[in-house]
Tab-separated table of C-alpha atoms and ligand atoms in Angstrom:
chain	number	residue	atom	x	y	z
A	1	MET	CA	156.273	69.276	131.803
A	2	ILE	CA	152.539	69.816	132.331
A	3	ASP	CA	150.688	66.551	132.941
A	4	VAL	CA	147.180	67.748	132.042
A	5	LEU	CA	146.485	70.929	130.083
A	6	ILE	CA	142.814	71.923	130.150
A	7	ALA	CA	141.568	74.425	127.563
A	8	GLY	CA	138.389	76.142	128.785
A	9	GLY	CA	137.574	77.460	132.253
A	10	GLY	CA	133.793	76.983	132.316
A	11	TYR	CA	132.151	74.659	134.842
A	12	VAL	CA	133.475	71.562	133.104
A	13	GLY	CA	137.124	72.637	132.748
A	14	LEU	CA	137.245	73.907	136.330
A	15	SER	CA	135.552	70.875	137.913
A	16	LEU	CA	137.825	68.551	135.929
A	17	ALA	CA	140.928	70.369	137.188
A	18	VAL	CA	139.627	70.133	140.774
A	19	SER	CA	138.691	66.433	140.439
A	20	ILE	CA	142.148	65.464	139.147
A	21	LYS	CA	144.117	67.543	141.659
A	22	LYS	CA	141.994	66.362	144.591
A	23	SER	CA	142.962	62.698	144.018
A	24	ALA	CA	146.378	63.105	142.372
A	25	PRO	CA	147.926	66.275	143.836
A	26	HIS	CA	151.354	65.485	142.321
A	27	LEU	CA	150.033	65.891	138.745
A	28	VAL	CA	150.773	69.287	137.197
A	29	VAL	CA	147.463	70.687	135.954
A	30	THR	CA	147.282	73.934	133.951
A	31	LEU	CA	144.030	75.538	132.831
A	32	ILE	CA	143.828	78.218	130.156
A	33	ASP	CA	140.695	80.215	129.488
A	34	GLY	CA	139.887	82.682	126.732
A	35	ALA	CA	137.681	84.949	128.850
A	36	PRO	CA	139.074	87.976	130.726
A	37	GLU	CA	139.828	87.520	134.465
A	38	ASP	CA	136.481	88.583	135.987
A	39	ALA	CA	134.099	87.803	133.096
A	40	TRP	CA	132.445	84.956	135.043
A	41	LYS	CA	131.221	87.408	137.699
A	42	LYS	CA	128.839	88.929	135.138
A	43	ASP	CA	126.966	85.667	134.494
A	44	GLU	CA	123.453	86.208	135.887
A	45	ARG	CA	122.180	82.747	134.973
A	46	ALA	CA	121.478	79.776	137.229
A	47	SER	CA	121.660	76.045	136.510
A	48	ALA	CA	119.706	73.011	137.665
A	49	ILE	CA	122.218	70.705	139.370
A	50	ILE	CA	120.980	67.127	139.727
A	51	ALA	CA	121.473	65.123	142.948
A	52	ALA	CA	124.308	62.978	141.539
A	53	ALA	CA	126.230	66.111	140.516
A	54	SER	CA	125.726	67.697	143.943
A	55	GLN	CA	127.120	64.481	145.519
A	56	MET	CA	130.163	64.880	143.300
A	57	LEU	CA	130.548	68.564	144.252
A	58	ASP	CA	130.286	67.491	147.896
A	59	VAL	CA	133.218	65.065	147.555
A	60	LEU	CA	135.198	67.857	145.868
A	61	GLY	CA	134.551	70.135	148.879
A	62	ILE	CA	132.460	72.583	146.858
A	63	TRP	CA	128.862	71.808	147.743
A	64	SER	CA	129.105	73.205	151.307
A	65	GLU	CA	130.190	76.547	149.810
A	66	ILE	CA	127.306	76.813	147.365
A	67	GLU	CA	124.561	75.127	149.391
A	68	PRO	CA	123.460	78.356	151.164
A	69	GLU	CA	122.585	79.755	147.731
A	70	ALA	CA	121.108	76.546	146.290
A	71	GLU	CA	117.307	76.285	146.157
A	72	PRO	CA	115.948	72.716	146.217
A	73	ILE	CA	113.429	71.803	143.531
A	74	LYS	CA	110.698	70.147	145.607
A	75	ARG	CA	107.937	69.863	143.068
A	76	MET	CA	107.569	69.888	139.289
A	77	VAL	CA	104.475	70.829	137.330
A	78	ILE	CA	104.102	70.184	133.608
A	79	THR	CA	101.436	71.871	131.468
A	80	ASP	CA	100.630	71.834	127.763
A	81	SER	CA	98.614	74.608	126.079
A	82	LYS	CA	98.594	77.357	123.462
A	83	THR	CA	100.250	80.663	124.392
A	84	ALA	CA	96.955	82.582	124.397
A	85	ASP	CA	95.018	80.001	126.453
A	86	PRO	CA	93.652	81.610	129.647
A	87	VAL	CA	94.444	78.533	131.777
A	88	ARG	CA	97.296	76.079	131.538
A	89	PRO	CA	95.916	72.597	132.307
A	90	VAL	CA	98.308	70.519	134.405
A	91	PHE	CA	99.077	67.097	132.918
A	92	LEU	CA	101.864	65.854	135.136
A	93	THR	CA	103.221	66.662	138.608
A	94	PHE	CA	106.186	65.347	140.553
A	95	ASP	CA	105.609	66.054	144.234
A	96	GLU	CA	107.786	66.408	147.323
A	97	GLY	CA	109.689	63.336	148.368
A	98	GLY	CA	112.354	63.496	145.681
A	99	VAL	CA	114.700	60.517	145.576
A	100	ASP	CA	115.495	58.683	148.830
A	101	GLY	CA	114.087	61.670	150.713
A	102	ARG	CA	116.227	64.333	149.053
A	103	PRO	CA	115.492	66.777	146.229
A	104	PHE	CA	116.246	65.404	142.771
A	105	ALA	CA	117.903	68.735	141.832
A	106	HIS	CA	118.819	72.213	143.110
A	107	MET	CA	118.936	75.546	141.314
A	108	VAL	CA	122.347	77.148	141.768
A	109	PRO	CA	123.408	80.631	140.606
A	110	ASN	CA	126.277	80.218	138.117
A	111	VAL	CA	128.369	82.861	139.888
A	112	ALA	CA	128.271	80.853	143.125
A	113	LEU	CA	129.217	77.629	141.339
A	114	VAL	CA	132.063	79.070	139.246
A	115	GLY	CA	133.347	81.175	142.181
A	116	ALA	CA	133.582	78.091	144.449
A	117	LEU	CA	135.210	76.007	141.683
A	118	ARG	CA	137.805	78.687	140.927
A	119	LYS	CA	138.705	79.142	144.594
A	120	THR	CA	139.088	75.391	145.171
A	121	ALA	CA	141.132	74.970	141.957
A	122	ALA	CA	143.519	77.751	143.036
A	123	ASP	CA	143.803	76.290	146.579
A	124	LEU	CA	144.719	72.886	145.107
A	125	GLY	CA	147.504	74.420	143.018
A	126	VAL	CA	145.922	74.483	139.555
A	127	ASP	CA	147.764	77.040	137.404
A	128	ILE	CA	144.925	79.160	135.906
A	129	ARG	CA	145.788	81.482	133.006
A	130	GLN	CA	143.086	83.862	131.731
A	131	SER	CA	142.671	85.787	128.452
A	132	THR	CA	144.501	83.253	126.340
A	133	THR	CA	143.112	80.580	124.046
A	134	ALA	CA	144.493	77.359	122.636
A	135	LYS	CA	144.625	77.723	118.850
A	136	ASP	CA	146.099	74.464	117.625
A	137	PHE	CA	147.992	71.404	118.764
A	138	LYS	CA	150.255	68.646	117.507
A	139	SER	CA	150.416	65.246	119.201
A	140	GLY	CA	153.707	63.363	119.448
A	141	ASP	CA	154.839	60.092	121.031
A	142	HIS	CA	155.436	61.565	124.475
A	143	ALA	CA	153.732	64.975	124.506
A	144	VAL	CA	151.234	67.237	122.814
A	145	SER	CA	152.457	70.733	121.829
A	146	VAL	CA	149.734	73.340	122.173
A	147	THR	CA	150.002	76.744	120.487
A	148	LEU	CA	148.321	79.582	122.377
A	149	SER	CA	146.880	82.843	121.040
A	150	SER	CA	149.817	84.622	122.745
A	151	GLY	CA	152.205	82.701	120.490
A	152	ASP	CA	153.545	80.624	123.407
A	153	VAL	CA	153.729	76.861	123.019
A	154	LEU	CA	152.975	74.575	125.986
A	155	ASP	CA	153.924	70.889	126.114
A	156	ALA	CA	151.708	68.492	128.059
A	157	ARG	CA	151.131	64.750	128.345
A	158	LEU	CA	147.416	65.223	127.722
A	159	LEU	CA	145.276	68.072	126.321
A	160	ILE	CA	141.592	68.203	127.298
A	161	ALA	CA	139.261	70.482	125.335
A	162	CYS	CA	136.493	71.975	127.514
A	163	ASP	CA	136.121	74.930	125.171
A	164	GLY	CA	132.362	74.827	124.696
A	165	VAL	CA	129.958	73.778	121.974
A	166	ARG	CA	131.824	75.585	119.176
A	167	SER	CA	135.112	73.928	120.163
A	168	LYS	CA	138.004	75.042	117.950
A	169	LEU	CA	140.180	72.276	119.362
A	170	ARG	CA	137.633	69.634	118.320
A	171	ASP	CA	137.991	70.943	114.766
A	172	ALA	CA	141.787	71.049	115.081
A	173	ALA	CA	141.655	67.355	116.093
A	174	GLY	CA	139.637	66.612	112.946
A	175	ILE	CA	136.730	65.203	115.003
A	176	LYS	CA	133.438	65.400	113.110
A	177	THR	CA	130.070	66.177	114.696
A	178	VAL	CA	126.400	65.385	114.131
A	179	ASP	CA	124.686	68.800	114.073
A	180	PHE	CA	121.131	70.052	114.003
A	181	ASP	CA	119.964	73.653	114.343
A	182	TYR	CA	116.491	73.800	115.959
A	183	GLY	CA	115.849	77.373	114.779
A	184	GLN	CA	114.948	78.072	118.417
A	185	SER	CA	116.710	80.211	121.018
A	186	GLY	CA	116.590	79.975	124.801
A	187	ILE	CA	115.870	83.320	126.445
A	188	VAL	CA	117.301	83.397	129.940
A	189	THR	CA	116.399	85.910	132.638
A	190	THR	CA	115.475	86.178	136.336
A	191	VAL	CA	112.183	87.436	137.753
A	192	GLU	CA	111.052	88.466	141.211
A	193	HIS	CA	107.455	87.682	142.221
A	194	GLU	CA	105.213	88.775	145.070
A	195	ARG	CA	104.335	85.314	146.373
A	196	PRO	CA	106.677	82.364	147.186
A	197	HIS	CA	107.155	79.586	144.636
A	198	ASP	CA	107.440	76.952	147.422
A	199	GLY	CA	110.250	75.200	145.563
A	200	THR	CA	108.061	74.490	142.526
A	201	ALA	CA	109.564	74.289	139.045
A	202	GLU	CA	107.129	74.556	136.137
A	203	GLU	CA	107.556	73.591	132.525
A	204	HIS	CA	104.868	74.898	130.186
A	205	PHE	CA	104.939	73.303	126.768
A	206	LEU	CA	103.966	76.069	124.355
A	207	PRO	CA	103.930	75.920	120.532
A	208	ALA	CA	107.392	77.540	120.125
A	209	GLY	CA	108.941	75.317	122.803
A	210	PRO	CA	109.128	74.915	126.580
A	211	PHE	CA	108.825	77.867	128.973
A	212	ALA	CA	110.452	76.812	132.239
A	213	THR	CA	110.350	78.627	135.577
A	214	LEU	CA	112.890	77.363	138.101
A	215	PRO	CA	112.909	78.358	141.795
A	216	LEU	CA	115.677	80.551	143.257
A	217	LYS	CA	116.139	81.976	146.754
A	218	ASN	CA	114.050	84.973	147.932
A	219	ASN	CA	110.869	84.856	145.817
A	220	ARG	CA	112.809	84.775	142.581
A	221	SER	CA	112.714	82.378	139.637
A	222	SER	CA	115.114	81.712	136.814
A	223	LEU	CA	113.460	81.466	133.380
A	224	VAL	CA	114.474	79.422	130.358
A	225	TRP	CA	112.047	80.530	127.685
A	226	THR	CA	112.259	78.899	124.260
A	227	GLU	CA	111.130	80.894	121.215
A	228	TRP	CA	111.745	80.738	117.488
A	229	THR	CA	115.045	82.561	116.998
A	230	HIS	CA	113.596	85.553	115.095
A	231	ASP	CA	111.013	86.113	117.870
A	232	ALA	CA	113.655	85.700	120.578
A	233	GLU	CA	115.884	88.296	118.896
A	234	ARG	CA	112.953	90.701	118.672
A	235	LEU	CA	112.132	90.205	122.359
A	236	ILE	CA	115.734	90.646	123.515
A	237	ALA	CA	116.313	93.800	121.460
A	238	GLY	CA	112.840	95.254	122.102
A	239	ASP	CA	111.182	97.439	124.659
A	240	ASP	CA	111.181	96.398	128.369
A	241	LEU	CA	107.391	96.748	128.585
A	242	VAL	CA	106.783	94.478	125.593
A	243	PHE	CA	109.174	91.905	127.059
A	244	GLU	CA	107.421	91.963	130.446
A	245	GLU	CA	103.990	91.758	128.860
A	246	GLU	CA	104.972	88.725	126.750
A	247	LEU	CA	106.539	87.171	129.820
A	248	GLU	CA	103.370	87.646	131.889
A	249	ARG	CA	101.272	86.008	129.171
A	250	ARG	CA	103.346	82.886	129.636
A	251	PHE	CA	104.099	83.019	133.376
A	252	GLY	CA	100.571	83.922	134.480
A	253	HIS	CA	99.609	85.760	137.674
A	254	LYS	CA	99.541	82.991	140.260
A	255	LEU	CA	102.664	84.361	142.008
A	256	GLY	CA	101.431	87.962	141.947
A	257	ARG	CA	103.190	90.874	140.296
A	258	LEU	CA	106.367	90.068	138.323
A	259	LYS	CA	109.508	92.144	137.947
A	260	VAL	CA	112.428	91.292	135.674
A	261	VAL	CA	115.529	91.611	137.887
A	262	GLY	CA	118.227	90.156	135.659
A	263	GLY	CA	119.516	91.028	132.219
A	264	ARG	CA	118.028	89.105	129.304
A	265	GLN	CA	120.061	86.986	126.939
A	266	ALA	CA	119.215	84.538	124.147
A	267	PHE	CA	121.224	81.423	123.278
A	268	PRO	CA	120.752	79.646	119.921
A	269	LEU	CA	119.679	76.045	120.525
A	270	GLY	CA	120.896	73.038	118.609
A	271	LEU	CA	122.131	69.490	118.871
A	272	THR	CA	125.858	68.855	118.451
A	273	LEU	CA	127.281	65.409	119.151
A	274	ALA	CA	130.965	64.656	118.604
A	275	ARG	CA	131.515	61.386	116.730
A	276	ASP	CA	134.632	60.671	118.804
A	277	PHE	CA	135.563	61.876	122.278
A	278	ILE	CA	139.287	61.151	122.013
A	279	ALA	CA	142.341	61.315	119.744
A	280	PRO	CA	146.016	60.698	120.581
A	281	ARG	CA	146.884	62.770	123.713
A	282	PHE	CA	143.533	64.558	123.382
A	283	ALA	CA	140.036	64.302	124.889
A	284	LEU	CA	136.800	66.302	124.685
A	285	ALA	CA	134.562	67.016	127.693
A	286	GLY	CA	131.384	69.002	128.372
A	287	ASP	CA	129.716	70.996	125.608
A	288	ALA	CA	132.783	70.502	123.406
A	289	ALA	CA	131.647	66.854	123.219
A	290	HIS	CA	127.866	67.435	123.251
A	291	GLY	CA	125.512	70.390	123.056
A	292	ILE	CA	121.885	69.471	123.732
A	293	HIS	CA	118.519	71.250	124.042
A	294	PRO	CA	117.881	72.599	127.599
A	295	ILE	CA	114.366	71.019	127.614
A	296	SER	CA	115.435	68.672	130.421
A	297	GLY	CA	118.107	70.925	132.024
A	298	GLN	CA	120.733	68.185	131.656
A	299	GLY	CA	123.497	69.819	129.539
A	300	LEU	CA	125.846	70.747	132.339
A	301	ASN	CA	124.988	67.585	134.231
A	302	LEU	CA	126.159	65.529	131.246
A	303	GLY	CA	129.378	67.556	131.461
A	304	PHE	CA	129.766	66.656	135.143
A	305	LYS	CA	129.395	62.986	134.193
A	306	ASP	CA	132.245	63.416	131.668
A	307	VAL	CA	134.336	65.030	134.386
A	308	ALA	CA	133.745	62.162	136.831
A	309	ALA	CA	134.585	59.514	134.207
A	310	LEU	CA	137.613	61.307	132.754
A	311	ALA	CA	139.122	62.192	136.133
A	312	GLU	CA	138.737	58.561	137.284
A	313	THR	CA	140.303	57.306	134.031
A	314	ILE	CA	143.313	59.624	134.434
A	315	VAL	CA	143.839	59.052	138.161
A	316	ASP	CA	143.527	55.238	137.879
A	317	ALA	CA	145.964	55.158	134.929
A	318	ASP	CA	148.437	57.352	136.806
A	319	ARG	CA	148.276	55.063	139.863
A	320	LEU	CA	149.076	52.099	137.627
A	321	GLY	CA	152.014	53.945	136.052
A	322	LEU	CA	150.356	54.067	132.616
A	323	ASP	CA	150.711	56.862	130.058
A	324	ILE	CA	147.663	59.098	130.762
A	325	GLY	CA	147.683	60.479	127.199
A	326	SER	CA	147.706	57.146	125.396
A	327	LEU	CA	144.728	56.048	123.333
A	328	ALA	CA	144.607	52.765	125.258
A	329	VAL	CA	143.952	54.689	128.485
A	330	LEU	CA	141.573	57.260	126.960
A	331	GLU	CA	139.480	54.523	125.313
A	332	ARG	CA	138.051	53.681	128.774
A	333	TYR	CA	136.685	57.242	129.038
A	334	GLN	CA	135.213	57.175	125.543
A	335	SER	CA	133.418	53.871	125.999
A	336	TRP	CA	132.098	55.034	129.397
A	337	ARG	CA	130.568	58.246	128.089
A	338	ARG	CA	129.704	57.960	124.408
A	339	PHE	CA	126.586	55.813	124.627
A	340	ASP	CA	125.041	57.751	127.553
A	341	THR	CA	125.651	61.029	125.720
A	342	PHE	CA	124.119	59.754	122.510
A	343	ARG	CA	121.072	58.468	124.432
A	344	MET	CA	120.555	61.842	126.163
A	345	GLY	CA	121.043	63.707	122.865
A	346	VAL	CA	118.402	61.594	121.144
A	347	THR	CA	115.996	61.824	124.121
A	348	THR	CA	116.130	65.635	124.274
A	349	ASP	CA	115.815	65.822	120.489
A	350	VAL	CA	112.676	63.636	120.454
A	351	LEU	CA	111.144	65.504	123.420
A	352	ASN	CA	111.756	68.854	121.739
A	353	ARG	CA	110.209	67.714	118.443
A	354	LEU	CA	107.247	66.156	120.233
A	355	PHE	CA	106.481	69.163	122.419
A	356	SER	CA	107.541	72.176	120.295
A	357	ASN	CA	104.630	72.065	117.893
A	358	ASP	CA	100.939	72.847	117.700
A	359	ILE	CA	99.628	69.921	115.657
A	360	THR	CA	96.353	68.863	117.292
A	361	PRO	CA	96.683	65.034	117.023
A	362	VAL	CA	100.278	65.206	118.296
A	363	ARG	CA	99.151	67.401	121.194
A	364	ALA	CA	96.337	64.948	122.023
A	365	LEU	CA	98.735	62.009	121.951
A	366	ARG	CA	101.390	63.625	124.140
A	367	ASP	CA	98.800	64.871	126.651
A	368	PHE	CA	97.368	61.353	126.843
A	369	GLY	CA	100.917	60.067	127.521
A	370	LEU	CA	101.567	62.680	130.216
A	371	GLY	CA	98.238	61.893	131.892
A	372	LEU	CA	99.048	58.197	131.860
A	373	VAL	CA	102.432	58.743	133.539
A	374	ASP	CA	100.752	61.005	136.103
A	375	ARG	CA	98.515	58.131	137.200
A	376	MET	CA	101.410	55.661	137.590
A	377	PRO	CA	103.398	56.424	140.776
A	378	SER	CA	106.038	53.754	140.110
A	379	LEU	CA	106.741	55.150	136.630
A	380	LYS	CA	106.920	58.651	138.082
A	381	SER	CA	109.492	57.593	140.672
A	382	PHE	CA	111.465	55.832	137.941
A	383	PHE	CA	111.579	59.053	135.882
A	384	ILE	CA	112.524	61.211	138.840
A	385	ARG	CA	115.326	58.814	139.838
A	386	GLN	CA	116.616	58.876	136.243
A	387	ALA	CA	116.535	62.685	136.245
A	388	SER	CA	118.442	62.799	139.565
A	389	GLY	CA	121.275	60.748	138.047
A	390	LEU	CA	121.438	58.623	141.216
A	391	GLY	CA	121.945	54.900	141.408
A	392	GLY	CA	123.585	54.122	138.037
A	393	GLU	CA	125.497	50.890	138.659
A	394	THR	CA	128.274	51.652	136.195
A	395	ASP	CA	128.596	55.326	137.092
A	396	PRO	CA	131.983	56.795	137.964
A	397	LYS	CA	132.785	56.983	141.676
A	398	LEU	CA	132.400	60.758	142.096
A	399	LEU	CA	128.765	60.621	140.963
A	400	GLY	CA	128.054	58.036	143.627
A	401	GLY	CA	129.560	60.334	146.272
A	402	GLN	CA	132.841	58.361	146.525
A	403	PRO	CA	136.320	59.860	146.198
A	404	ILE	CA	138.470	58.505	143.339
B	501	FAD	C1	119.414	78.493	127.760
B	501	FAD	C2	120.213	77.423	128.408
B	501	FAD	C3	119.877	76.928	129.671
B	501	FAD	C4	120.602	75.888	130.265
B	501	FAD	N1	120.223	75.406	131.484
B	501	FAD	C5	120.891	74.334	132.022
B	501	FAD	C6	120.507	73.750	133.286
B	501	FAD	O1	119.583	74.221	133.960
B	501	FAD	N2	121.194	72.654	133.740
B	501	FAD	C7	122.223	72.114	133.030
B	501	FAD	O2	122.767	71.063	133.444
B	501	FAD	N3	122.643	72.663	131.862
B	501	FAD	C8	122.012	73.750	131.344
B	501	FAD	N4	122.426	74.295	130.160
B	501	FAD	C9	123.653	73.796	129.528
B	501	FAD	C10	124.920	74.367	130.176
B	501	FAD	O3	124.874	75.773	130.232
B	501	FAD	C11	126.149	73.918	129.384
B	501	FAD	O4	126.085	72.522	129.239
B	501	FAD	C12	127.440	74.300	130.114
B	501	FAD	O5	127.621	75.696	130.104
B	501	FAD	C13	128.664	73.663	129.445
B	501	FAD	O6	129.821	73.968	130.187
B	501	FAD	P1	131.252	73.874	129.509
B	501	FAD	O7	132.228	74.197	130.600
B	501	FAD	O8	131.385	72.589	128.780
B	501	FAD	O9	131.294	75.002	128.374
B	501	FAD	P2	131.147	76.564	128.481
B	501	FAD	O10	130.325	76.954	129.654
B	501	FAD	O11	130.713	77.028	127.136
B	501	FAD	O12	132.648	77.085	128.755
B	501	FAD	C14	133.630	77.094	127.766
B	501	FAD	C15	134.827	77.922	128.255
B	501	FAD	O13	135.908	77.760	127.334
B	501	FAD	C16	136.522	79.018	127.074
B	501	FAD	N5	137.149	78.859	125.738
B	501	FAD	C17	136.534	78.806	124.529
B	501	FAD	N6	137.442	78.526	123.549
B	501	FAD	C18	138.643	78.395	124.161
B	501	FAD	C19	139.952	78.063	123.714
B	501	FAD	N7	140.201	77.798	122.415
B	501	FAD	N8	140.971	78.005	124.611
B	501	FAD	C20	140.732	78.248	125.930
B	501	FAD	N9	139.502	78.550	126.429
B	501	FAD	C21	138.481	78.608	125.555
B	501	FAD	C22	135.398	80.019	127.185
B	501	FAD	O14	135.946	81.297	127.537
B	501	FAD	C23	134.547	79.430	128.321
B	501	FAD	O15	134.995	79.892	129.587
B	501	FAD	C24	121.718	75.343	129.572
B	501	FAD	C25	122.088	75.859	128.316
B	501	FAD	C26	121.338	76.881	127.730
B	501	FAD	C27	121.744	77.407	126.372
């Protein structure tokens, strides 16, 4: 029988499979994913990976493979202005130095990350099955029976749903969510510029939401550009020239001429928090448990924290001879992750509401706050350490760079 059946082969499902197999190679781990075999190779996006997550990827033997393509974020600049303003006044900067002498985050192309995870999972003996989805499941005393879109039924001791923010398995488990639609979409694309970015990430708070430029290798930057959904749809479907002109209005000319080098996609943005993370022989991880606004680039990093906590819960229980699918075992994972997730969900929600508007007194207040933080080095280092995810005393071992 399968020990752990993972539904969803995104970053979270794959890194969970690797984390479990690395420390408990005797467990039978099967991963099913709805996407066709090579779909991941078409993902042109990049993600900010915080220092704690890169420590975890290092323990899993993945970081060395992706490091040559990872661009350190050395400096962050935060501005707040109207879209048409000719200059974007800087209110807050985080300079080189990072945390304990290392960058608080790196930008990593998704293809590099998923490619390395898939290779390591296959090398460790994870059975990966593409183009099939989990439709429903039924939990029993000793196993969970999972019905696939192919009609096959797989029995496992534990089913883990990593099937993204619109998780069908979460619904099948009857787990309710707290949901909010921001009416915003995140436009994602890549640009090439004439001059180097010197490892600087910028976040411009504009009336429709944040416009973030994140450094990549070779004079390129990844953009996460928030717009009201109807404007985002117009920009995605519209003419290339209009798109580039609107982009230049926001990006400015400080890095010279810009050229869009990636496709452009828009993702609807919302807040989705699962009320429970577990049910008998069932657990949620990654976006299936929490979808948050990308304002702080922490969505995937929250998923990596789930992975570290869930893998440690499973491996420890297995070493003690406990039933890895029992609620008593899974409760440890839920209590580890639920509060942190809720806190991050609320923080990103408040930040988005505070910064995605053009109300003059609110703007004055937030700019005063940013300026205050900018003049307090100890507060700045506190924020940057928090953002790096390093040093949490109760964090799972993988995040602290320790094997399970
Ligand atoms: C615009 C934008 C920018 C972002 N930038 C960042 C960033 O810089 N840093 C960061 O940390 N996070 C970022 N995020 C968040 C990050 O992309 C997500 O948190 C991350 O993709 C979640 O990974 P996941 O594996 O949980 O889910 P997904 O990536 O959604 O993967 C789900 C997988 O499950 C499969 N699947 C679906 N249903 C089934 C089923 N029933 N059975 C089997 N398989 C199934 C799908 O094919 C897919 O492969 C951003 C998000 C957005 C929208």
